[in-house]
Structure formats: C-alpha cells, structure tokens
Coordinates of C-alpha atoms in Angstrom, one line a residue:
Chain A
M1 CA -0.2 0.2 0.5
T2 CA 1.1 3.4 -0.8
A3 CA 1.1 6.1 1.6
L4 CA -2.1 8.3 -0.6
D5 CA -4.0 4.5 -0.4
F6 CA -3.5 5.3 3.8
I7 CA -4.3 10.0 3.4
C8 CA -8.1 8.0 1.8
L9 CA -8.2 5.8 4.0
A10 CA -8.1 8.4 6.7
P11 CA -11.9 8.0 7.3
F12 CA -11.5 4.7 8.7
L13 CA -8.8 4.4 10.0
L14 CA -10.2 6.8 12.2
L15 CA -13.3 5.1 12.5
A16 CA -11.1 2.5 13.4
S17 CA -9.1 4.0 16.1
A18 CA -12.1 5.4 17.9
P19 CA -13.1 2.2 20.3
I20 CA -9.9 0.8 20.6
I21 CA -9.6 4.2 22.2
I22 CA -12.6 4.0 23.9
M23 CA -11.5 0.5 25.1
L24 CA -8.0 1.7 27.3
T25 CA -9.4 4.8 28.4
I26 CA -12.6 2.0 30.3
T27 CA -9.6 0.1 31.4
I28 CA -7.9 3.5 32.8
T29 CA -11.5 4.7 34.2
R30 CA -14.9 4.2 33.4
N31 CA -16.1 8.1 33.1
I32 CA -18.9 8.0 30.7
K33 CA -18.4 11.5 30.2
V34 CA -15.3 11.5 28.6
V35 CA -15.8 8.1 26.4
Y36 CA -18.9 10.7 24.7
G37 CA -16.9 13.4 24.0
F38 CA -14.1 11.4 22.3
S39 CA -17.0 9.8 20.7
L40 CA -18.2 13.4 19.2
L41 CA -14.6 14.5 19.0
M42 CA -13.7 11.4 16.7
F43 CA -17.3 11.6 14.2
L44 CA -15.8 15.6 13.8
L45 CA -11.9 14.6 12.9
S46 CA -13.5 11.7 10.4
F47 CA -15.9 14.4 9.1
I48 CA -13.2 16.7 8.4
S49 CA -10.8 14.3 7.5
L50 CA -13.0 14.1 4.4
F51 CA -12.0 17.0 3.1
I52 CA -8.5 15.6 3.3
V53 CA -10.6 12.8 0.9
A54 CA -11.5 14.6 -1.0
P55 CA -8.6 16.0 -3.8
Y56 CA -8.0 12.6 -4.6
I57 CA -10.2 10.8 -5.6
P58 CA -11.3 8.9 -7.4
H59 CA -8.5 6.4 -6.2
V60 CA -8.9 2.7 -6.1
I61 CA -7.3 0.7 -3.6
A62 CA -7.5 -2.5 -5.3
P63 CA -9.2 -4.8 -5.5
L64 CA -11.0 -4.4 -2.5
F65 CA -12.3 -0.4 -2.6
I66 CA -12.4 2.7 -4.8
I67 CA -13.3 6.4 -2.9
D68 CA -15.4 8.4 -5.4
S69 CA -17.6 11.1 -5.6
Y70 CA -20.7 9.2 -4.8
S71 CA -18.7 7.0 -1.7
L72 CA -17.8 10.2 -0.5
L73 CA -21.1 11.3 -0.3
F74 CA -22.3 8.5 1.2
L75 CA -19.4 8.7 3.8
A76 CA -20.7 12.1 5.4
I77 CA -24.2 10.9 5.0
I78 CA -23.6 8.5 7.9
I79 CA -20.5 10.1 9.5
F80 CA -23.4 13.0 9.5
A81 CA -25.5 10.9 11.3
G82 CA -23.1 9.6 13.2
F83 CA -22.6 12.5 15.1
L84 CA -26.1 13.1 15.8
I85 CA -26.9 9.1 16.9
T86 CA -24.4 10.2 19.2
I87 CA -25.9 12.6 21.2
L88 CA -28.8 11.0 21.3
S89 CA -27.9 8.0 22.1
Y90 CA -25.6 9.8 25.1
I91 CA -28.7 11.3 26.7
Y92 CA -30.7 8.6 26.2
I93 CA -27.5 5.8 27.1
S94 CA -27.4 7.6 30.3
Q95 CA -30.2 7.3 32.1
Q96 CA -30.1 3.7 32.2
G97 CA -28.2 1.1 33.9
D98 CA -24.2 0.3 34.6
D99 CA -22.4 -1.1 31.6
K100 CA -23.2 2.6 29.6
E101 CA -19.6 3.2 28.5
E102 CA -19.3 -0.3 25.9
Y103 CA -22.8 1.2 23.9
F104 CA -20.1 3.9 21.6
I105 CA -17.8 1.5 21.0
I106 CA -20.0 -1.0 19.1
L107 CA -21.6 3.0 17.5
F108 CA -17.9 3.4 15.8
V109 CA -17.5 -0.5 14.7
A110 CA -21.3 -0.2 13.0
A111 CA -20.4 3.4 11.4
L112 CA -17.9 1.7 10.7
G113 CA -19.0 -1.6 9.1
A114 CA -21.4 1.0 7.3
S115 CA -18.9 3.2 5.8
V116 CA -17.1 0.1 4.3
L117 CA -19.8 -0.5 2.8
V118 CA -20.6 2.3 0.6
V119 CA -17.0 1.7 -0.8
A120 CA -17.0 -1.7 -1.2
N121 CA -15.7 -2.9 -4.7
H122 CA -15.3 -6.9 -4.1
F123 CA -17.8 -9.3 -2.5
I124 CA -15.2 -9.9 -0.1
S125 CA -15.1 -6.0 1.4
F126 CA -19.4 -6.0 0.9
F127 CA -19.3 -9.3 3.2
L128 CA -17.3 -8.0 5.6
G129 CA -18.8 -4.4 5.7
L130 CA -22.3 -6.0 6.3
E131 CA -21.5 -8.2 8.5
T132 CA -19.6 -6.0 10.6
L133 CA -23.1 -4.1 10.9
S134 CA -25.2 -6.6 11.2
I135 CA -23.4 -8.3 14.0
S136 CA -22.7 -4.8 15.9
L137 CA -26.3 -3.9 15.3
Y138 CA -27.1 -7.2 17.3
I139 CA -25.2 -6.6 20.1
L140 CA -27.4 -2.7 20.5
V141 CA -30.7 -3.7 19.7
A142 CA -30.6 -5.7 23.1
Y143 CA -28.3 -3.3 24.2
I144 CA -30.5 -3.1 27.6
K145 CA -30.9 -6.3 28.6
T146 CA -32.7 -5.8 31.6
R147 CA -36.0 -5.6 29.0
S148 CA -37.3 -8.7 27.8
Y149 CA -38.6 -6.7 24.5
S150 CA -35.0 -5.9 23.7
I151 CA -33.8 -9.1 23.8
E152 CA -36.8 -10.8 22.5
A153 CA -35.9 -7.6 18.8
G154 CA -32.2 -8.8 19.4
V155 CA -33.1 -12.9 18.8
K156 CA -34.9 -12.0 15.5
F157 CA -33.0 -9.7 14.8
L158 CA -29.6 -12.3 15.0
V159 CA -32.1 -15.5 13.6
I160 CA -33.4 -12.8 10.3
A161 CA -30.4 -11.3 9.6
S162 CA -28.3 -14.2 10.3
V163 CA -30.5 -15.9 7.2
A164 CA -29.9 -12.8 4.9
S165 CA -26.0 -13.0 5.2
A166 CA -26.3 -16.5 4.2
F167 CA -28.5 -16.9 1.3
L168 CA -26.3 -13.0 0.1
L169 CA -23.1 -15.0 0.2
F170 CA -24.9 -18.0 -1.4
G171 CA -25.3 -16.1 -4.3
M172 CA -22.7 -14.2 -4.5
G173 CA -21.0 -17.6 -4.4
L174 CA -22.9 -19.4 -7.2
I175 CA -22.2 -15.6 -9.3
Y176 CA -18.6 -16.3 -8.7
T177 CA -18.6 -20.0 -9.7
A178 CA -20.2 -18.6 -12.7
T179 CA -18.2 -14.9 -14.1
G180 CA -14.6 -16.3 -12.4
S181 CA -14.7 -12.7 -10.3
M182 CA -15.8 -11.3 -6.7
N183 CA -15.1 -7.7 -8.4
F184 CA -17.8 -5.5 -9.1
K185 CA -16.0 -4.4 -12.1
G186 CA -15.2 -8.3 -13.4
V187 CA -18.6 -9.1 -12.2
A188 CA -19.9 -6.6 -15.3
S189 CA -16.7 -7.9 -17.4
A190 CA -17.4 -11.7 -17.4
L191 CA -21.7 -10.9 -18.0
G192 CA -20.8 -9.2 -20.8
S193 CA -19.9 -11.1 -22.7
L194 CA -22.4 -14.6 -22.1
H195 CA -25.4 -14.1 -23.8
A196 CA -27.7 -15.4 -21.6
L197 CA -28.2 -16.0 -17.9
S198 CA -26.9 -19.9 -16.9
P199 CA -29.3 -21.0 -14.3
I200 CA -26.2 -21.0 -11.9
L201 CA -26.4 -17.0 -12.7
L202 CA -29.9 -16.7 -12.1
T203 CA -30.1 -18.6 -9.0
G204 CA -27.3 -17.0 -8.0
F205 CA -28.5 -13.0 -8.3
V206 CA -32.1 -14.1 -7.2
M207 CA -30.5 -15.5 -4.1
L208 CA -28.6 -11.9 -4.2
L209 CA -31.5 -10.3 -4.2
V210 CA -33.1 -11.9 -1.6
G211 CA -29.8 -11.3 1.2
I212 CA -30.6 -7.8 0.0
G213 CA -34.3 -8.0 -0.2
F214 CA -34.2 -8.8 3.5
K215 CA -32.4 -6.6 5.1
L216 CA -34.5 -3.4 2.9
A217 CA -36.6 -4.8 4.6
L218 CA -38.5 -5.2 1.1
V219 CA -42.0 -6.8 1.1
P220 CA -42.4 -9.7 1.3
F221 CA -39.3 -9.7 3.4
H222 CA -40.2 -7.5 5.7
M223 CA -42.2 -8.9 9.0
W224 CA -39.0 -8.5 11.5
L225 CA -38.4 -5.1 11.3
P226 CA -41.5 -3.8 12.6
D227 CA -40.2 -5.9 16.1
V228 CA -36.8 -5.1 15.9
Y229 CA -37.9 -1.4 15.6
Q230 CA -40.2 -1.3 18.4
G231 CA -37.4 -3.6 20.4
A232 CA -34.5 -2.0 19.8
P233 CA -34.1 1.4 22.0
A234 CA -35.0 4.5 20.3
P235 CA -31.4 5.8 19.1
V236 CA -30.7 2.5 17.8
T237 CA -33.9 2.3 16.2
A238 CA -32.5 5.7 14.5
L239 CA -29.5 4.0 13.7
I240 CA -30.9 1.0 11.6
A241 CA -33.3 3.5 10.7
T242 CA -30.5 5.8 9.0
I243 CA -27.6 4.2 8.7
S244 CA -28.2 0.7 8.3
K245 CA -30.6 0.6 6.1
G246 CA -28.2 3.7 3.5
A247 CA -25.3 2.1 3.8
V248 CA -26.6 -0.9 2.1
L249 CA -28.9 0.8 -0.6
A250 CA -25.5 2.9 -1.7
I251 CA -23.6 -0.8 -1.7
A252 CA -26.8 -2.5 -3.7
L253 CA -27.2 1.0 -6.0
R254 CA -23.4 0.9 -6.6
F255 CA -23.7 -3.0 -7.4
F256 CA -26.7 -2.6 -9.8
M257 CA -25.6 0.1 -11.8
D258 CA -21.6 -1.2 -12.3
I259 CA -23.2 -5.3 -13.7
Q260 CA -26.0 -3.1 -15.4
G261 CA -29.2 -5.8 -13.8
F262 CA -31.9 -3.3 -15.6
N263 CA -31.3 -4.0 -19.0
N264 CA -32.0 -7.5 -17.3
Q265 CA -36.1 -8.1 -18.3
A266 CA -36.8 -10.8 -15.7
I267 CA -33.9 -8.8 -12.9
F268 CA -36.1 -6.0 -13.8
I269 CA -39.7 -6.6 -13.8
A270 CA -38.8 -8.7 -10.4
L271 CA -37.7 -5.7 -8.7
S272 CA -40.7 -3.2 -10.1
A273 CA -42.9 -5.9 -8.6
I274 CA -41.2 -6.0 -5.3
A275 CA -41.3 -2.0 -5.0
I276 CA -45.3 -1.5 -5.9
I277 CA -45.6 -4.2 -3.5
S278 CA -43.2 -2.4 -0.9
M279 CA -44.3 0.5 -1.7
F280 CA -48.8 -0.3 -1.3
T281 CA -47.8 -3.3 1.9
G282 CA -46.3 -0.8 3.9
N283 CA -48.3 2.2 3.5
L284 CA -51.0 0.1 4.1
L285 CA -49.7 -1.5 7.6
A286 CA -48.8 1.8 9.0
L287 CA -52.6 2.8 8.5
N288 CA -54.0 1.2 11.4
Q289 CA -50.7 2.1 14.0
G290 CA -51.1 2.9 17.6
N291 CA -47.0 2.1 18.2
L292 CA -45.4 5.4 16.6
K293 CA -42.4 3.2 16.1
R294 CA -44.4 0.2 14.6
M295 CA -46.0 3.1 12.4
L296 CA -42.0 4.5 11.1
A297 CA -41.2 1.0 10.2
Y298 CA -43.8 0.3 8.1
S299 CA -43.3 3.4 6.5
S300 CA -39.9 3.0 5.8
I301 CA -40.2 -0.5 3.8
A302 CA -42.6 2.1 1.7
H303 CA -39.7 4.9 1.3
F304 CA -37.6 2.6 0.2
G305 CA -39.8 0.8 -2.0
Y306 CA -40.2 4.3 -3.9
L307 CA -36.3 4.0 -3.6
L308 CA -35.9 0.7 -5.6
I309 CA -36.8 3.5 -8.3
T310 CA -33.1 4.5 -8.4
L311 CA -31.7 1.4 -9.3
L312 CA -34.5 0.7 -11.9
A313 CA -34.1 3.9 -13.5
G314 CA -30.4 3.4 -14.4
S315 CA -29.6 6.9 -15.5
T316 CA -26.8 8.8 -13.5
E317 CA -30.4 11.4 -12.8
G318 CA -31.4 8.2 -10.7
I319 CA -28.3 8.4 -8.6
H320 CA -28.2 11.7 -8.0
S321 CA -31.8 11.5 -6.7
A322 CA -31.3 8.7 -4.4
I323 CA -28.3 9.8 -2.8
F324 CA -30.8 13.2 -2.7
Y325 CA -33.4 11.1 -1.0
I326 CA -31.5 9.2 1.8
A327 CA -30.1 12.7 2.7
S328 CA -32.9 13.7 3.1
Y329 CA -34.9 10.6 4.6
I330 CA -32.2 9.7 7.2
I331 CA -32.4 13.6 8.0
T332 CA -36.0 13.5 8.4
T333 CA -36.1 10.1 10.3
L334 CA -33.2 11.7 12.6
G335 CA -35.8 13.7 13.3
A336 CA -38.2 11.2 14.1
F337 CA -36.7 9.4 16.4
G338 CA -35.0 12.0 17.7
I339 CA -38.0 13.3 19.6
I340 CA -39.7 9.1 20.3
S341 CA -35.3 9.4 22.4
L342 CA -35.8 11.8 24.4
L343 CA -39.8 12.1 24.9
S344 CA -38.3 8.0 26.4
V345 CA -35.6 9.9 28.4
C346 CA -38.4 12.0 30.2
S347 CA -41.3 9.9 30.6
G348 CA -40.4 6.6 30.3
N349 CA -41.6 5.0 27.2
A350 CA -42.7 7.4 24.6
D351 CA -43.7 4.1 21.6
S352 CA -47.5 4.8 21.4
I353 CA -49.3 8.3 19.1
D354 CA -51.4 8.3 23.1
D355 CA -48.5 9.8 24.4
Y356 CA -47.8 12.2 22.2
K357 CA -51.6 13.4 23.3
G358 CA -50.9 16.9 23.5
L359 CA -47.5 17.7 23.2
F360 CA -47.8 21.3 21.5
Y361 CA -48.8 22.3 25.1
K362 CA -46.2 20.6 26.9
N363 CA -43.1 20.7 24.6
P364 CA -43.4 23.1 21.2
F365 CA -40.9 23.2 19.9
M366 CA -40.4 18.7 20.3
A367 CA -44.4 19.5 18.9
I368 CA -43.3 21.4 15.9
V369 CA -39.5 19.9 14.4
M370 CA -42.1 16.3 14.8
S371 CA -44.5 17.8 13.2
L372 CA -41.9 18.8 10.3
A373 CA -40.1 15.5 10.3
M374 CA -43.8 14.1 9.6
L375 CA -44.9 16.2 6.7
S376 CA -41.3 15.8 5.6
L377 CA -41.5 11.9 5.6
A378 CA -45.5 12.1 3.9
G379 CA -43.9 15.1 1.0
I380 CA -45.6 18.0 1.7
P381 CA -44.0 21.5 -0.2
L382 CA -40.7 22.9 1.6
T383 CA -39.3 20.2 3.2
A384 CA -37.0 18.7 2.3
G385 CA -39.1 15.6 1.8
F386 CA -40.9 16.8 -1.4
I387 CA -38.1 17.7 -3.5
A388 CA -36.5 13.8 -2.3
K389 CA -40.1 12.9 -3.8
F390 CA -40.1 15.1 -6.6
Y391 CA -36.1 14.1 -8.3
L392 CA -37.0 10.4 -7.0
V393 CA -40.2 10.7 -9.7
L394 CA -38.5 13.3 -12.0
A395 CA -35.6 10.1 -12.8
G396 CA -38.5 6.8 -13.1
V397 CA -40.5 9.5 -15.9
K398 CA -36.5 10.5 -17.9
S399 CA -36.7 6.3 -17.5
G400 CA -40.2 6.2 -18.2
L401 CA -41.2 4.0 -15.2
W402 CA -44.6 5.9 -15.4
L403 CA -46.9 2.7 -13.5
L404 CA -43.5 2.9 -10.6
A405 CA -43.8 6.8 -10.4
F406 CA -47.7 6.2 -10.7
S407 CA -48.0 4.1 -7.5
L408 CA -45.2 6.2 -5.8
V409 CA -48.0 9.3 -6.1
I410 CA -50.7 7.1 -5.3
N411 CA -49.1 5.9 -2.0
S412 CA -48.2 9.5 -1.0
V413 CA -51.7 10.3 -0.8
I414 CA -52.3 7.3 1.3
S415 CA -49.0 7.6 3.5
L416 CA -50.8 11.3 4.1
Y417 CA -53.4 10.0 6.7
Y418 CA -51.1 8.1 8.9
Y419 CA -48.1 10.9 9.0
L420 CA -51.4 14.0 9.7
R421 CA -52.7 11.2 12.3
V422 CA -49.7 12.1 14.6
V423 CA -49.2 15.7 14.1
T424 CA -53.3 16.4 14.9
T425 CA -53.0 14.0 17.9
M426 CA -49.7 15.9 19.1
F427 CA -52.4 19.9 19.0
T428 CA -55.6 17.8 20.7
T429 CA -56.0 18.8 24.3
S430 CA -54.9 16.1 27.3
D431 CA -55.3 16.4 31.0
Q432 CA -51.9 15.8 31.7
V433 CA -50.2 19.1 30.8
K434 CA -46.3 18.2 32.2
P435 CA -44.3 19.8 30.8
S436 CA -41.7 17.9 30.0
T437 CA -37.8 19.3 29.2
I438 CA -34.9 18.4 27.5
P439 CA -31.5 18.8 27.6
L440 CA -29.2 21.2 26.3
M441 CA -27.7 18.8 23.7
G442 CA -30.9 17.6 22.7
N443 CA -31.8 21.0 21.4
L444 CA -28.9 21.1 19.6
V445 CA -29.3 18.4 17.8
L446 CA -33.3 19.2 17.0
V447 CA -32.0 23.0 16.0
V448 CA -29.9 21.0 13.3
I449 CA -33.0 18.4 11.6
V450 CA -34.8 22.0 11.5
I451 CA -32.0 23.3 9.4
G452 CA -31.6 20.3 7.9
I453 CA -35.0 19.6 6.9
L454 CA -36.7 22.9 5.8
F455 CA -33.0 23.9 4.0
L456 CA -32.8 21.1 1.8
G457 CA -36.4 21.3 1.1
I458 CA -36.4 25.6 0.5
L459 CA -32.9 26.0 -1.5
P460 CA -32.5 22.4 -2.5
A461 CA -30.5 24.2 -5.8
W462 CA -27.6 24.2 -3.5
V463 CA -26.8 20.9 -2.4
S464 CA -28.6 18.6 -5.6
D465 CA -25.6 21.1 -6.9
I466 CA -22.8 19.8 -5.1
I467 CA -24.6 16.0 -5.8
A468 CA -24.8 16.5 -9.5
S469 CA -20.9 18.5 -9.9
L470 CA -19.2 15.2 -8.1
S471 CA -19.4 12.5 -10.4
Chain B
M1 CA -9.1 -40.9 -9.6
V2 CA -12.9 -39.4 -10.1
T3 CA -13.2 -35.9 -10.8
V4 CA -16.6 -34.4 -10.0
S5 CA -18.1 -31.7 -12.5
L6 CA -19.2 -28.5 -11.1
E7 CA -22.8 -28.8 -11.5
V8 CA -22.7 -31.6 -9.2
Q9 CA -20.5 -29.7 -6.3
I10 CA -23.1 -27.3 -7.1
L11 CA -25.7 -29.0 -6.1
F12 CA -24.0 -30.9 -2.8
A13 CA -23.4 -27.2 -2.0
G14 CA -27.1 -26.5 -2.8
L15 CA -28.7 -29.8 -1.1
L16 CA -26.4 -27.9 2.6
F17 CA -27.6 -25.3 1.9
L18 CA -31.6 -26.2 1.9
I19 CA -30.8 -28.5 4.4
G20 CA -30.3 -25.7 7.1
L21 CA -33.1 -24.0 5.8
V22 CA -35.5 -26.6 6.6
G23 CA -33.6 -27.5 9.9
L24 CA -34.1 -23.2 10.8
L25 CA -37.7 -24.0 9.8
V26 CA -39.5 -26.3 11.4
R27 CA -36.3 -26.5 14.7
R28 CA -38.1 -23.9 16.6
N29 CA -34.8 -24.8 19.7
I30 CA -32.8 -21.2 19.4
I31 CA -30.3 -23.3 19.3
F32 CA -30.8 -25.9 16.7
M33 CA -32.2 -22.8 14.5
L34 CA -28.7 -21.3 15.0
M35 CA -26.4 -24.8 14.3
S36 CA -28.7 -24.6 11.3
I37 CA -28.1 -21.5 10.4
E38 CA -23.8 -22.2 10.6
I39 CA -25.2 -25.0 8.5
M40 CA -26.2 -22.4 5.5
L41 CA -23.2 -20.2 6.1
N42 CA -21.4 -23.5 5.7
S43 CA -22.5 -24.3 3.0
A44 CA -22.3 -20.8 1.1
G45 CA -17.8 -21.2 2.0
L46 CA -18.0 -24.5 -0.1
V47 CA -19.4 -23.0 -2.9
F48 CA -17.1 -19.8 -2.4
V49 CA -14.1 -23.1 -2.0
I50 CA -15.6 -24.9 -5.1
A51 CA -15.5 -22.0 -7.3
G52 CA -12.0 -20.9 -5.8
S53 CA -10.5 -25.0 -7.5
H54 CA -12.7 -24.6 -10.6
W55 CA -10.9 -20.8 -12.1
A56 CA -7.9 -21.9 -9.9
Q57 CA -7.7 -19.1 -8.1
A58 CA -7.2 -18.2 -4.1
D59 CA -9.9 -15.8 -3.7
G60 CA -12.7 -18.6 -2.6
Q61 CA -10.4 -19.6 -0.2
V62 CA -10.2 -16.7 1.3
M63 CA -13.4 -15.9 1.4
F64 CA -13.9 -19.4 2.8
I65 CA -11.6 -17.8 6.0
F66 CA -13.1 -14.3 6.0
I67 CA -16.6 -16.5 6.5
L68 CA -15.4 -18.7 9.2
T69 CA -14.2 -15.3 11.2
V70 CA -17.8 -13.3 10.6
A71 CA -20.0 -17.0 12.0
A72 CA -17.7 -17.3 14.5
A73 CA -18.3 -13.6 15.7
E74 CA -22.2 -13.8 14.9
V75 CA -22.0 -17.0 16.6
S76 CA -20.6 -15.8 19.9
V77 CA -23.0 -13.1 19.7
G78 CA -25.9 -15.2 19.1
L79 CA -25.2 -17.5 21.9
A80 CA -24.8 -14.6 24.5
L81 CA -28.3 -13.3 23.3
I82 CA -29.8 -17.2 24.1
L83 CA -28.4 -16.4 27.7
Q84 CA -30.2 -13.8 28.2
M85 CA -33.4 -15.2 25.8
Y86 CA -33.1 -17.8 28.7
H87 CA -32.6 -15.9 31.6
H88 CA -36.1 -13.2 30.8
F89 CA -38.1 -16.6 29.1
K90 CA -37.3 -19.5 31.0
T91 CA -37.7 -21.5 27.4
L92 CA -35.7 -21.9 24.6
D93 CA -37.9 -21.9 22.5
A94 CA -38.2 -19.4 19.4
D95 CA -42.2 -19.7 19.7
A96 CA -41.6 -17.9 23.2
L97 CA -40.9 -14.6 21.6
N98 CA -44.2 -13.8 20.5
T99 CA -43.8 -10.2 22.6
L100 CA -43.6 -8.0 20.0
R101 CA -46.7 -7.4 17.4
D102 CA -49.0 -5.4 15.9
K103 CA -51.9 -4.9 18.0
N104 CA -54.4 -2.5 16.1
E105 CA -55.3 -0.4 18.6
R106 CA -56.9 1.8 16.5

C-alpha cells in the first residue's frame, strides 16, 4: 500500500481507532462523559478527514475498495448521522443502568461497517462491511438487557439477519462460480460476454436479491422490521433506520449500476414488482398502527420501495436522486426518532401515538419538530421530503418508469393519512399537562435537524448542485 | 481419480443449504436454529471453495476464511443473546418470543 492509500483511508482509520482508544480509556477509568466527548471528537475528526481525502478522488485501492465522489457523499451522510446519533444515545443511555460506556464502542464499529459498505467494490469487502454492521447491530438492539422485549428483538434480528447473510453469501458464491470474478467490474465484464444467464447465475442473482431484500426489509422479506424497531432502544432504531439501511442501499445501487442489472428483463420485472408491493404493503399496514415506532417501520418499508425506482432508472439522474433521497430521509427520520428517544428519556417509553397527545402544549418546540418530520416524510412542499420525492419521480419518468412513478404518487396520498394523524394527535388538548424539559444538547440536535429539513426543502439547488457536480 | 463435475458439486452445496434452511424452519429450539444457520453459512463457504478450485484462484479460499471468522463472531453474539433469552423467558423455544406484534389499537 502506498502513502496515498493511507490518506484515502483516513476516515476509516479514525473510525477504527476510536473503539480501541475508548477501550483503553475504560481500562483506566469508567467515565461516560469522557467517552461521550471523545466519540463526538472522533466523528468530527473523521468528517474533517473527508475534506482531506476529497482532492484525491477517484482512488481505487485494489482490489477491495473504491473511493469516489459517490462513496464520499455517502460517507459524509453516515458520519453526520453518526454524530447526531451519538448525542441522542448519550442522553438516552446515561439514564440506564451500568455498562454504558461500551455502547459507544459498538456504535463506532457499526459506523465503520457502514462506511466500508459504501466504498466496497468487491464481494469480500461487501460481505465484511455488511457483517461488521449487522453483528454490532445485534448487540445494540439487545443492549439494555433488563428489558425482555429488547432481548426478543435482538434474537429475532439475529436469526433473520443471519439467514439473509447466508442467502447473500450463497448468491455471491454462485455468481463467482459463473463469472470467475468477485470484483463488481470483473463480474460486469464477464456478464457482458455472456448471451443468456445460465441457471447458476440466475439462481445467484435471485439469492443475492433475497439477501438484500431482507436487509432493506422489502416486501415479502419485511416481517422482522417492525418488531426490531419496536424492541430496540430509540437511538438504536434511529441507527438502523438511517445508517444501516442507507449503506445497504448504497452498495446495492453500486452493484446494480456496475452490472447494469436493469437491462435484464427478468430482474427488472422482479424488482418492479417488489417495489410496488413494498410501497402498498408498507403504507397500508402503517394506516392502523397505534405504536409510533411500528408505524415508522412500515413507513420505512414504503420509502425503500420508492427508492428501488433509482435502481431501475439506471441513469445518472437515478443515482443523484438516490443520494438526495437518502440524505433527506436520514435527516427526517433522525428528527422523528430524535423526538421519540428524547421523550422516552423524560417519561419512560414514548412508543404509543397516544403518548403524544397534547405534546404541543407541553413542549411546543418538540411538537413543531415532530410535525416537520412527519410532513417531510409525507412529502409536503417546503420540506426535504417533497424535493426528494420530486427528484425521484423525475428520474423515474425520464427513464419511462410510468407505473412505478404513478404508484409512488398514489402511495404518497395514502401515507398522508397516518403522518397527519400523528400531527393532529400532538395538537389535541390533554388533561395531563406535564411540561417536559430536554437537555441542551438534545435541543441542539433538533435545531440542526430542523435547519437540515428546511434547507433541503427550500434551497435544494445548493445540495443538488454539489451532488451533480461530483459525478 | 474420479473427478466430479462442477454442477454436481454446486448441487451438493445447494443441498446442504436446503438442509440448513429446512432445519431453521422446522426446529423451534433456538440453539438448533443457530446451528442450522451455521450449516447455511458453511454451505455458502463450500460454494466459494468449489468456485475457487474451478477457476484455480485463491480468492475462494480467502473468502472461506472470512466466512469462518464472521460466523464465529455471529455465533458468539448469538450465544450471548440466547443466555439472556433464557434468563428472561426461562425457555429456549423460539415461539415464546411473541410479545412484539401488531396490536391494532385503533
């Protein structure tokens, strides 16, 4: 490896060194404040290191990694989300029992796994990144071990995610058998010389699709998601909803674009069907949910159904709209889960939608942030969600995906019902007016999220220009 | 020496994968489910070894070592979770894990 390779790997080296240093500090003294401050510092440093890497892209570290503008943007999103989740986690976890410091170690390992995923260019780095991410998520989901439902969610997540990995691996193995290459570009060039897909190759792609479907929780592989969302501590749910899913989508998009999967009729039809079924199932099941976390889980199934459009569009507009959609989805979801986790700290678990009755009269700022997040998820103008959906429909229509664009629009209308229900619940009066205060840092996170949602919604050109200019 | 064709080798790995999958679906004891997952992961590893020897590359074997490592990490977390599960639910029956579900309160 050359010195340039090490410079380009700086964000990863920083993220990887953080758990080791935290472990060393724990051996000296157990102080959650030190660990927390250090975690924030490391996320900040790795974010700054992205600017050091930026002049050297695109840079390939053969054979495993490729660091280009696409992966750099996703890295920025992941590290930014990791920073906000660290603050939310600290507020949440410092109210719990013992052994709080190790949480941040595993948080960093999860962020590292996700970062490896977005630069992966090879089946080995794909698999290792995914497993680093998943295994640390099993631990985080079941982190608060006095809660039986967290353990239940952890066991369910472990079984389902391992099966997904097995499918993914078997699919990778079959593709390797048929093409003789594990590098994405190598697979693509081997595919280019083939006229028809052999049974081995087709089975390989189907199993790979099943594995990714499980990880992204697309219908019919979505059953685990609501349980895990509900059982996990609120900041961990935010981590799964943002970093984990975003990174898996990034690698799926890269692989799909490299092998030009949208050109194959069978794969195209299968993915379109999954996309449409995911949109409808997610939104229809969310309609009748009394639990906010489960509702957001079903809504996330629908949102990833929308995002499949970017895979099928097969154009640079598709990739750009995917990055914009992920960015706005992550900031919006962080807003929603941020409120849930801050409220859970003040008053036990704030899962049920009824817990939000009269929130506006108790804490107007929180209610306004939550309303903004819900409106953005629904895709109301002036919020990030609207612009993201607009770009998505635009990319779909440009590639002639009328059916998918049409069902996206219908589903946006369906989803309005349950998002607005949360908003109206917060503005109804309730007898138990008990003002809830949130820590300063929590307020800071919420302010950042509000600025993010409004900025992406009102001045999207600034961000979309950056995305367009990079690739 | 008798050589076995590539298709037969892949079919064998596929059979192993199916055994694991069926075991996972049929068994309700969480430890047996974890063992079935191990069989599935190892069958995937076998595919990589077969492909590696077919293409005369070391990549397949390298991938197998990674799979072993990851599977070991997964099992260690899995067993820790099973201990906690036994602690809370006093059973290893996966069907006992049914407190999280859709309630349709409205």
